[in-house]
Tab-separated table of C-alpha atoms in Angstrom:
chain	number	residue	atom	x	y	z
A	1	MET	CA	177.987	-141.815	111.050
A	2	ALA	CA	174.764	-143.410	109.492
A	3	ASP	CA	171.355	-141.783	109.468
A	4	LEU	CA	168.933	-141.862	112.668
A	5	PRO	CA	166.906	-144.812	112.488
A	6	PRO	CA	163.284	-144.853	112.227
A	7	HIS	CA	160.800	-145.382	115.617
A	8	ALA	CA	160.051	-147.986	114.875
A	9	ALA	CA	163.948	-149.923	114.980
A	10	PHE	CA	164.132	-148.550	117.937
A	11	ALA	CA	161.077	-150.127	118.959
A	12	GLU	CA	162.338	-153.309	117.538
A	13	GLN	CA	165.907	-153.289	120.084
A	14	LEU	CA	163.745	-152.211	123.385
A	15	ASN	CA	165.573	-153.542	126.165
A	16	SER	CA	168.528	-154.311	124.332
A	17	ALA	CA	171.971	-152.584	125.001
A	18	PHE	CA	173.707	-149.567	122.833
A	19	ARG	CA	177.260	-148.442	124.025
A	20	VAL	CA	177.307	-144.914	124.958
A	21	TYR	CA	181.106	-142.803	123.734
A	22	LEU	CA	182.056	-140.914	126.687
A	23	ASP	CA	185.782	-140.243	124.152
A	24	ASP	CA	187.107	-142.203	121.119
A	25	GLU	CA	188.539	-145.019	123.551
A	26	LYS	CA	185.957	-145.254	126.713
A	27	THR	CA	182.306	-146.307	126.412
A	28	VAL	CA	180.138	-147.221	128.797
A	29	ASP	CA	176.401	-149.277	128.112
A	30	ALA	CA	172.766	-148.672	128.100
A	31	THR	CA	169.674	-150.017	128.649
A	32	LEU	CA	166.777	-149.626	125.962
A	33	ILE	CA	164.674	-148.731	128.237
A	34	GLU	CA	161.428	-147.095	126.660
A	35	VAL	CA	159.903	-146.252	123.409
A	36	SER	CA	157.080	-143.333	122.776
A	37	ASP	CA	154.378	-143.879	120.880
A	38	LEU	CA	155.086	-142.829	117.329
A	39	LEU	CA	152.822	-139.615	116.998
A	40	LEU	CA	152.180	-138.632	113.450
A	41	SER	CA	150.799	-135.282	111.547
A	42	PRO	CA	151.009	-133.826	107.818
A	43	ARG	CA	154.564	-132.360	109.194
A	44	GLN	CA	156.182	-134.214	111.597
A	45	GLU	CA	156.921	-137.446	113.464
A	46	ARG	CA	157.142	-137.033	117.533
A	47	PHE	CA	158.681	-139.582	120.074
A	48	SER	CA	161.379	-140.019	122.515
A	49	ILE	CA	163.083	-142.880	123.894
A	50	VAL	CA	164.788	-143.568	126.923
A	51	PHE	CA	167.971	-145.486	128.353
A	52	ARG	CA	169.158	-146.540	131.552
A	53	GLY	CA	173.254	-145.818	131.836
A	54	PRO	CA	174.702	-147.445	135.182
A	55	SER	CA	174.680	-144.803	138.873
A	56	GLU	CA	178.416	-145.082	138.459
A	57	THR	CA	178.797	-142.285	134.849
A	58	PHE	CA	177.284	-139.758	134.940
A	59	LEU	CA	176.772	-137.946	131.417
A	60	ASP	CA	175.979	-134.647	130.783
A	61	GLN	CA	173.216	-132.868	128.577
A	62	GLY	CA	175.042	-132.862	124.816
A	63	ASN	CA	175.565	-135.304	121.899
A	64	ARG	CA	176.625	-138.321	122.532
A	65	ARG	CA	178.185	-141.394	120.107
A	66	PHE	CA	176.004	-144.745	119.883
A	67	SER	CA	176.577	-148.243	118.530
A	68	HIS	CA	174.589	-150.659	118.028
A	69	GLU	CA	174.646	-154.329	117.240
A	70	GLN	CA	171.255	-154.003	115.221
A	71	LEU	CA	171.116	-150.386	114.602
A	72	GLY	CA	174.897	-148.903	113.856
A	73	ASP	CA	176.240	-145.985	114.349
A	74	PHE	CA	174.527	-142.752	115.020
A	75	GLU	CA	174.557	-139.117	117.373
A	76	LEU	CA	171.690	-138.725	119.566
A	77	PHE	CA	171.424	-135.508	122.363
A	78	LEU	CA	170.598	-137.302	125.655
A	79	VAL	CA	169.559	-135.101	128.910
A	80	PRO	CA	169.828	-136.818	132.190
A	81	VAL	CA	166.036	-137.182	133.114
A	82	SER	CA	165.914	-139.396	136.292
A	83	ARG	CA	168.377	-141.353	139.057
A	84	THR	CA	167.481	-144.454	140.881
A	85	ASP	CA	170.224	-147.256	142.586
A	86	GLN	CA	168.616	-149.091	139.831
A	87	GLY	CA	171.098	-146.155	137.255
A	88	THR	CA	170.603	-142.692	135.772
A	89	ASP	CA	168.168	-142.506	132.850
A	90	TYR	CA	168.575	-140.253	129.385
A	91	GLU	CA	165.716	-139.024	127.518
A	92	ALA	CA	166.608	-138.623	123.201
A	93	VAL	CA	163.535	-136.428	121.923
A	94	PHE	CA	162.259	-136.850	117.724
A	95	ASN	CA	161.046	-134.245	116.101
A	96	ARG	CA	161.135	-135.362	112.925
A	97	ILE	CA	159.689	-133.416	109.044
A	98	SER	CA	157.301	-136.305	107.892
A	99	THR	CA	158.283	-138.009	105.010
A	100	THR	CA	154.896	-139.488	104.521
A	101	SER	CA	153.177	-136.971	101.316
């Protein structure tokens, strides 16, 4: 599994489809619908992203494996944040130690 993509990589893929694995064989597609601003401090970088998944498949909070044509395979901890007629929205929050000196 690859390292998590940086903020800029997610921002470049806004509105693209990601494959989310329900198990080793079953998947659903989720669209990246939001990438927050990147907040930088001397110690941390923080941002969040929101995916919209289908209404008919609900994902409980937890780690999920993702696959994307440009970003590869990685895992994110997702939390369901809203449900509408358009689908269910899930958020992943990043709070990492800054790699800039």
